[in-house]
XYZ file of N, CA, C and O in Angstrom:
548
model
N -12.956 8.948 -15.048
C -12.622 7.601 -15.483
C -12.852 6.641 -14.317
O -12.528 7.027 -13.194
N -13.468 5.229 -14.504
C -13.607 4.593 -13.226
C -12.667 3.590 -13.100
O -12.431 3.220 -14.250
N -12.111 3.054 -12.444
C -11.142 2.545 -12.648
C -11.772 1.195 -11.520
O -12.683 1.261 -10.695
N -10.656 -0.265 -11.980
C -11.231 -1.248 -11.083
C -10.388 -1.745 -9.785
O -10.463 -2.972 -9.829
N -9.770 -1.443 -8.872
C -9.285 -1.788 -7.768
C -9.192 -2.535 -7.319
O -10.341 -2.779 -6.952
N -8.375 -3.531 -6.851
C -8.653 -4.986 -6.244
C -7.408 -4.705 -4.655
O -6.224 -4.933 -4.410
N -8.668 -4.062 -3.892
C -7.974 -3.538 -2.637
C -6.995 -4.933 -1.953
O -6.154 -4.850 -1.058
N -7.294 -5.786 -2.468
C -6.431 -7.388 -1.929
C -4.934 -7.314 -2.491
O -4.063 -8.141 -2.220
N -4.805 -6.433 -3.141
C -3.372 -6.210 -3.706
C -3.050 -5.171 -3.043
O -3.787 -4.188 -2.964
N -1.825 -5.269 -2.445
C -0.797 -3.709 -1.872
C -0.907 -2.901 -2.683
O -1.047 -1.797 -2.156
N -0.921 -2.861 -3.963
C -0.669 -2.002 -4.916
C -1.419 -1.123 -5.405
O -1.276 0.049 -5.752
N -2.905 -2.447 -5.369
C -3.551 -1.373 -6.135
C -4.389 -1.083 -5.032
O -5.570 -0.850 -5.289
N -4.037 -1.054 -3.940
C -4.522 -0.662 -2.433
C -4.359 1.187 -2.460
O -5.044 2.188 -2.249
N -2.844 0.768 -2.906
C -2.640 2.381 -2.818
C -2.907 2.860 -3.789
O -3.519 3.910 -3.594
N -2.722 2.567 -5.108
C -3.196 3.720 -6.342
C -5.169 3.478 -5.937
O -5.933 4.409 -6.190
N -5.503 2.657 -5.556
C -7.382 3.535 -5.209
C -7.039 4.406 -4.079
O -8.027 5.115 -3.889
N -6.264 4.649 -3.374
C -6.089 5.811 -2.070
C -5.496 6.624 -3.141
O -6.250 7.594 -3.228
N -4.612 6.745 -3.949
C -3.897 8.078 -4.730
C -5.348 8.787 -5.669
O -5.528 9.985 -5.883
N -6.103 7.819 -6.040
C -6.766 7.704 -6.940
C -8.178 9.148 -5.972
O -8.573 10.221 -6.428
N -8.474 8.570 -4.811
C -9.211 9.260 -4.106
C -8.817 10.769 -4.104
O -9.616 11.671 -4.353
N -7.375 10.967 -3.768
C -6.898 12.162 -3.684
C -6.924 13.055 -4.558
O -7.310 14.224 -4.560
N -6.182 11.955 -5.790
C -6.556 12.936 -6.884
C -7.749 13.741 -7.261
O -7.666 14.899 -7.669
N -8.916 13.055 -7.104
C -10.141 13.068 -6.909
C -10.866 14.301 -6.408
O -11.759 14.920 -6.987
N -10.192 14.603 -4.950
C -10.435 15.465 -4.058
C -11.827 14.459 -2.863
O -12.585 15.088 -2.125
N -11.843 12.819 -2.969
C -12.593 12.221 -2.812
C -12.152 11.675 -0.639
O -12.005 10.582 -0.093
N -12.113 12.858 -0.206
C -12.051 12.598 1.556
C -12.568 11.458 1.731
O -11.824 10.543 2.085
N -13.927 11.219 1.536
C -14.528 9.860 2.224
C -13.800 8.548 1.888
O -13.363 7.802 2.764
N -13.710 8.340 0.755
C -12.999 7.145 -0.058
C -11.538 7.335 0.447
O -10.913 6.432 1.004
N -11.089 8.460 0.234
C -9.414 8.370 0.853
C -9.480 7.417 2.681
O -8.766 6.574 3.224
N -10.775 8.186 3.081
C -10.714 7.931 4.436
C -10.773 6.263 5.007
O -10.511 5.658 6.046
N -11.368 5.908 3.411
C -11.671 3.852 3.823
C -10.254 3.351 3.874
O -10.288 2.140 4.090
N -9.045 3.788 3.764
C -7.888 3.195 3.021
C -6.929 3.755 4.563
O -5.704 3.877 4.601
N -7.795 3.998 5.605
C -6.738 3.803 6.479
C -7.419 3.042 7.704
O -8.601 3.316 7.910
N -6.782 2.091 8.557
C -6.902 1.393 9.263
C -7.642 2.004 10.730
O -7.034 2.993 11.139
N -8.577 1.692 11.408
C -8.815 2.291 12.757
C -8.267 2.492 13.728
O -8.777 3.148 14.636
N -7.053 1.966 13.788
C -5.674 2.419 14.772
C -4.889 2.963 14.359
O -3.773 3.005 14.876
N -5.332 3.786 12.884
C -3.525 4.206 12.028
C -3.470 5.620 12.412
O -4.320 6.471 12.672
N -2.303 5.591 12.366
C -1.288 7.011 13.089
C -0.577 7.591 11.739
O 0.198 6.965 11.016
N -0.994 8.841 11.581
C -0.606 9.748 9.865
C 0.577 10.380 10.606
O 0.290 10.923 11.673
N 1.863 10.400 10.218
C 2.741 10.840 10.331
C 3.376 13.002 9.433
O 3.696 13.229 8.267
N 3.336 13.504 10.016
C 3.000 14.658 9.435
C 4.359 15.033 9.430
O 5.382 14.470 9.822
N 4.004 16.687 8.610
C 5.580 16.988 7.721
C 6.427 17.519 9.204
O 7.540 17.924 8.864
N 6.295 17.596 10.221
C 7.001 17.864 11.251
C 7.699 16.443 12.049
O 8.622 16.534 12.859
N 7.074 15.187 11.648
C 7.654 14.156 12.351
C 6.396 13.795 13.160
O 5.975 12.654 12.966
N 5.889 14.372 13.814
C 5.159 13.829 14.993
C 3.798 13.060 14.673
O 3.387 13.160 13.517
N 3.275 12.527 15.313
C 2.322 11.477 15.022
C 1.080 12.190 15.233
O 0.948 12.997 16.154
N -0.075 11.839 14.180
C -1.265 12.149 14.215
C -1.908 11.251 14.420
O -1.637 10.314 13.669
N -3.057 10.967 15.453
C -3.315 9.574 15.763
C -4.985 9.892 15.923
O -5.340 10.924 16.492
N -6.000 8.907 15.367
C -7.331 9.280 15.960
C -7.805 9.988 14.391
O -7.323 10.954 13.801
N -9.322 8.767 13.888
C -9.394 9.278 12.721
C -9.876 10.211 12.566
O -9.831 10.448 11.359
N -10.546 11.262 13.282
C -11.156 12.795 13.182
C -10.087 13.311 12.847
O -10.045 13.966 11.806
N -8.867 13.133 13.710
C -7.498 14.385 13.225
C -6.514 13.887 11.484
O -5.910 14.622 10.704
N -6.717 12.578 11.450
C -6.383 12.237 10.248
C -7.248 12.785 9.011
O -6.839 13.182 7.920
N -8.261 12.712 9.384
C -9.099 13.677 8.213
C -8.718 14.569 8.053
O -8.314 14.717 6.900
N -8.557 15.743 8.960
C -8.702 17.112 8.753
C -7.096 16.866 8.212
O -6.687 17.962 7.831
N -6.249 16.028 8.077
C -4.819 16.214 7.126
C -5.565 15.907 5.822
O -5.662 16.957 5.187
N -5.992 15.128 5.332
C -6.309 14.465 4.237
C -7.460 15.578 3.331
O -7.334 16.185 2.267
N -8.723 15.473 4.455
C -9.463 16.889 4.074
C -8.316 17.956 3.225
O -8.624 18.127 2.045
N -7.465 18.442 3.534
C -6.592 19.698 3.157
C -5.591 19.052 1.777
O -5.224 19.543 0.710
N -5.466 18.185 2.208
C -4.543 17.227 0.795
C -5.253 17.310 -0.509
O -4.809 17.736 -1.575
N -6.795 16.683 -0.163
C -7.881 16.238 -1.248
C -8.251 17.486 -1.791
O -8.650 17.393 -2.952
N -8.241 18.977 -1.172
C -8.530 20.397 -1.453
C -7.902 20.211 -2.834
O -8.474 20.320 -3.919
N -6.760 19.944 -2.622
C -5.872 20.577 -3.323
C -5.808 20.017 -4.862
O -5.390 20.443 -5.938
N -6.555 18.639 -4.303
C -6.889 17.655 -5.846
C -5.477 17.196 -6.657
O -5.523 17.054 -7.879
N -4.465 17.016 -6.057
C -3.174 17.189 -6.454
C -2.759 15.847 -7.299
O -3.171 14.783 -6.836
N -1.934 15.804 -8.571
C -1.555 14.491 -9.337
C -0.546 14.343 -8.566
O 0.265 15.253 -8.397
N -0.455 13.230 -8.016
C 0.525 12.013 -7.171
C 0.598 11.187 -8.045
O -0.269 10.609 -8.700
N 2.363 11.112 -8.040
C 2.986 10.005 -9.223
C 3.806 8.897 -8.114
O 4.862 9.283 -7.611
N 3.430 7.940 -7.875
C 4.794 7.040 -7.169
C 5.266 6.259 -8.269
O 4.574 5.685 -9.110
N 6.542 6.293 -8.177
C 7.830 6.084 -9.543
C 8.857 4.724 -8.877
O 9.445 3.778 -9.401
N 8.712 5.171 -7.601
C 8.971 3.309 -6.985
C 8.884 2.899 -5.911
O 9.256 3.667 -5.023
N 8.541 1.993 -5.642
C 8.654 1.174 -4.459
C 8.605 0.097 -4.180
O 8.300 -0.665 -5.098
N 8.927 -0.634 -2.523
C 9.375 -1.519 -2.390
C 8.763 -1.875 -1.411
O 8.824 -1.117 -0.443
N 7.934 -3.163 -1.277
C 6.998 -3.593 -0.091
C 7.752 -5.190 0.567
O 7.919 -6.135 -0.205
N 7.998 -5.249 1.503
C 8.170 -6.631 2.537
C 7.313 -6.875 3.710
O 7.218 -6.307 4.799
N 6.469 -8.300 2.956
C 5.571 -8.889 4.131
C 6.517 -8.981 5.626
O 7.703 -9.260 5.806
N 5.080 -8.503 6.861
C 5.823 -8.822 7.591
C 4.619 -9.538 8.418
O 3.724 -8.887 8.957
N 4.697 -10.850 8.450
C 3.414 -11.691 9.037
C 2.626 -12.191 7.619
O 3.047 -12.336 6.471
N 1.382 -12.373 8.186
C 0.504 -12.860 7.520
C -0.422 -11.352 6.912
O -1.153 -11.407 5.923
N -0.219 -10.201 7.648
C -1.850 -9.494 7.192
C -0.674 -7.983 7.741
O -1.245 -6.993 8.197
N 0.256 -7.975 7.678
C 1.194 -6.599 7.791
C 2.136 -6.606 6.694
O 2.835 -7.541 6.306
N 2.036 -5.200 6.167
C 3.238 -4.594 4.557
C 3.946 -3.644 5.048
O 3.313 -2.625 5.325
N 5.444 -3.635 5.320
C 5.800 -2.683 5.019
C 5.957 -2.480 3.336
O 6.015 -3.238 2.368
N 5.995 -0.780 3.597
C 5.716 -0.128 2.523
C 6.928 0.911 1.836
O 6.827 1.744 2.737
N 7.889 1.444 1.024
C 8.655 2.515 1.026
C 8.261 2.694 -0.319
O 7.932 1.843 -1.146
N 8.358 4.196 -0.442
C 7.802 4.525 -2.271
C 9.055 5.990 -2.219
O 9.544 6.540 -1.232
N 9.174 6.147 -3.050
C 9.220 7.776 -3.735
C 7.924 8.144 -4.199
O 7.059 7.380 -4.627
N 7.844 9.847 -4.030
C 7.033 10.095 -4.791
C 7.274 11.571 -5.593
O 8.331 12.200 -5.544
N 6.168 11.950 -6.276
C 6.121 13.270 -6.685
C 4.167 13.918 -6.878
O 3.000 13.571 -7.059
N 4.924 14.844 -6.699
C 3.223 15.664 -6.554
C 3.191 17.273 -7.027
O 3.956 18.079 -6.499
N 2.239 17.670 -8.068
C 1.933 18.853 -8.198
C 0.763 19.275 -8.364
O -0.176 18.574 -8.742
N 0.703 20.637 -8.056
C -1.209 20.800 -7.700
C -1.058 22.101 -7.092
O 0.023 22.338 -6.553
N -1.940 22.963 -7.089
C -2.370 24.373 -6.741
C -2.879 24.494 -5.061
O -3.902 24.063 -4.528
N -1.913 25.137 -4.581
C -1.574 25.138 -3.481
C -2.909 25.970 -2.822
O -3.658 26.549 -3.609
N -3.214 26.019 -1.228
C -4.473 26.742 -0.995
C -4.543 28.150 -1.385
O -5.570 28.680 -1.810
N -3.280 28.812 -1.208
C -2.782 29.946 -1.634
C -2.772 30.485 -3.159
O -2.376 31.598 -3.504
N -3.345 29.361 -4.098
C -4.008 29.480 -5.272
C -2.749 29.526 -6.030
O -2.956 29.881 -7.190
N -1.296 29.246 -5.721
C -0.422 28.974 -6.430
C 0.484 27.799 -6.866
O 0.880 27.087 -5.943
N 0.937 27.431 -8.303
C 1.063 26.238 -8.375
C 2.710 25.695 -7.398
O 3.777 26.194 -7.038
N 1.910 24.268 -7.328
C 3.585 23.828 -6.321
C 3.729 22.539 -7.151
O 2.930 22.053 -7.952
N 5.406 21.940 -6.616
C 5.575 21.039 -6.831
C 6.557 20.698 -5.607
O 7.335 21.457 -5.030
N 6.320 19.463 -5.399
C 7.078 18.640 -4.015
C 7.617 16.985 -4.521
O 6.871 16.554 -5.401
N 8.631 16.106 -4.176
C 8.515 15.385 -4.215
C 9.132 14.611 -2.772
O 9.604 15.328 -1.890
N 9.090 13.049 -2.593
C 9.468 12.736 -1.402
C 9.121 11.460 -1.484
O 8.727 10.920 -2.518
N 9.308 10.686 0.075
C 9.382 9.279 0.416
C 8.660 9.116 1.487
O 8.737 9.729 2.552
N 7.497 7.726 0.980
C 6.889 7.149 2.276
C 7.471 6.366 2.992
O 8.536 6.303 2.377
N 7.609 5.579 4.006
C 7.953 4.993 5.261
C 6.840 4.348 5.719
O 6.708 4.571 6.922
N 5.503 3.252 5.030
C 4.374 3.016 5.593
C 4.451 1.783 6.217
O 5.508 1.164 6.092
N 3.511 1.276 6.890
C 2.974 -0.043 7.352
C 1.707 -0.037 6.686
O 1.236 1.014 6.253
N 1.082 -1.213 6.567
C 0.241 -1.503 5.713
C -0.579 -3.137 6.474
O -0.004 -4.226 6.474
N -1.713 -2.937 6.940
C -2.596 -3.979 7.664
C -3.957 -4.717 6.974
O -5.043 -4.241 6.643
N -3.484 -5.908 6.914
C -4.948 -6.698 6.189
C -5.449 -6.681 7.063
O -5.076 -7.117 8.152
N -7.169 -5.772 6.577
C -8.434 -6.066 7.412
C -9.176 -7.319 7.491
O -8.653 -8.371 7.123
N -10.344 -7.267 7.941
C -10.906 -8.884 7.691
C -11.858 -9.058 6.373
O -12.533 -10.064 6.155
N -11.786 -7.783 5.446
C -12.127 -8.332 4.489
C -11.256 -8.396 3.300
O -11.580 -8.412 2.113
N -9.909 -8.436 3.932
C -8.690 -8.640 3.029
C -8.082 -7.638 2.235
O -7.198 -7.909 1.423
N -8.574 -6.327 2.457
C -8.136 -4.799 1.820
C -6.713 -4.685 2.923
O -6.560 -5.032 4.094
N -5.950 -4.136 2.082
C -5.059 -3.419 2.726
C -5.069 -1.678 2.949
O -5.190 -0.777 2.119
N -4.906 -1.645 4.270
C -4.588 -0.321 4.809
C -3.686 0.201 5.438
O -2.793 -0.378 6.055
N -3.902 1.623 5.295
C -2.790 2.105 6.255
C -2.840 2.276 7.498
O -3.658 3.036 8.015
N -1.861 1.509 8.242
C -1.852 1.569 9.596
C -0.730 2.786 10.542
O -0.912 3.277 11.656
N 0.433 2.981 9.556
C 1.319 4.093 10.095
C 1.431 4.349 7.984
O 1.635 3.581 7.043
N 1.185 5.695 8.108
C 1.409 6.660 6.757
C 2.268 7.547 7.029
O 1.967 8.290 7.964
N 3.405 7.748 6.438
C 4.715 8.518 6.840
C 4.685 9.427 5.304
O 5.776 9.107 4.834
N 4.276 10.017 4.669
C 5.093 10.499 3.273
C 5.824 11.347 3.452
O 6.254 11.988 2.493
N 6.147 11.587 4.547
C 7.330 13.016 4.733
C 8.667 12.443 5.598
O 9.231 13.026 6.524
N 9.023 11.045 4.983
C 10.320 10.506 5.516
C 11.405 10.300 4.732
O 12.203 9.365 4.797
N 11.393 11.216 3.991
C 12.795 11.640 2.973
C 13.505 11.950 3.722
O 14.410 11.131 3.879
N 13.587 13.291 4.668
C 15.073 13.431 5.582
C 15.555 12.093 5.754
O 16.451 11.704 5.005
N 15.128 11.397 6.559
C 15.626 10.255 7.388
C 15.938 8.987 6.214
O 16.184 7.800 6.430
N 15.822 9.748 4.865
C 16.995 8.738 4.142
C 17.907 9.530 3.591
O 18.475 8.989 2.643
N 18.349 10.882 3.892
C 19.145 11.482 3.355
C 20.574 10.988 3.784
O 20.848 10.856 4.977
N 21.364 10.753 2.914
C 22.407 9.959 3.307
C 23.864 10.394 4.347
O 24.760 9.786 4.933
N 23.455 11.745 4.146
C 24.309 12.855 5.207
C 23.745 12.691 6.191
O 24.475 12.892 7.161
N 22.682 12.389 6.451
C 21.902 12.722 8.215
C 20.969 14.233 8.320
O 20.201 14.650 9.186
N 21.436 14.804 7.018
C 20.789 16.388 7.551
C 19.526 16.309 7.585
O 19.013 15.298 7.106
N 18.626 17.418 8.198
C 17.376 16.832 7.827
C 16.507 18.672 6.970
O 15.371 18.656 6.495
């Protein structure tokens, strides 16, 4: 199905990046992040430098997985910066050839380029602990 995108919207910034994934579409996922953006991985620590951001995304797009975001909440901050927070959910056949299901929360920043697309500049989807309301993680 082709769908029409108007990367000038936050929104539908990210459903053409979900849209890629679903896809299994690396290259296109890869336009939707910023040249300074830092992918935040399921351990916390920062992935920085777009060769190493691929090879996360590369392994995501394998998996061809349906990503549902069910809500979120964006606040300008400037003229050409979004923060970003979503829930999400995701299921899809794991490399291990078995089916999974996960769900969770992004934590993003979000940067207008100069041709007015929004990207990701810090991508967090594994910042559910750090809203768990106990502290545990």
């Amino acid at each position: 199905m082709i769908h029409n995108f108007d990367r000038t919207d936050p929104d539908d910034a990210d459903e053409y990046f979900l849209d890629a994934v679903r896809n299994g579409d690396v290259k296109t996922a890869m336009t939707c992040f910023d040249n300074e953006a830092v992918y935040i991985g399921k351990d916390g620590k920062p992935i920085s430098g777009m060769d190493n951001i691929e090879k996360v995304i590369t392994e995501l797009c394998k998996m061809k997985p349906d990503i549902k975001v069910y809500e979120h909440q964006m606040a300008p901050v400037g003229n050409d910066m979004m923060y970003w927070l979503d829930k999400w959910r995701m299921a899809g056949t794991g490399p291990d050839g078995k089916p999974f299901e996960m769900k969770g929360a992004s934590a993003n920043m979000m940067r207008r380029n100069a041709d007015g697309h929004w990207l990701w500049l810090v991508d967090n989807p594994f910042a559910l602990p750090f809203f768990d309301a106990d502290g545990k993680k």
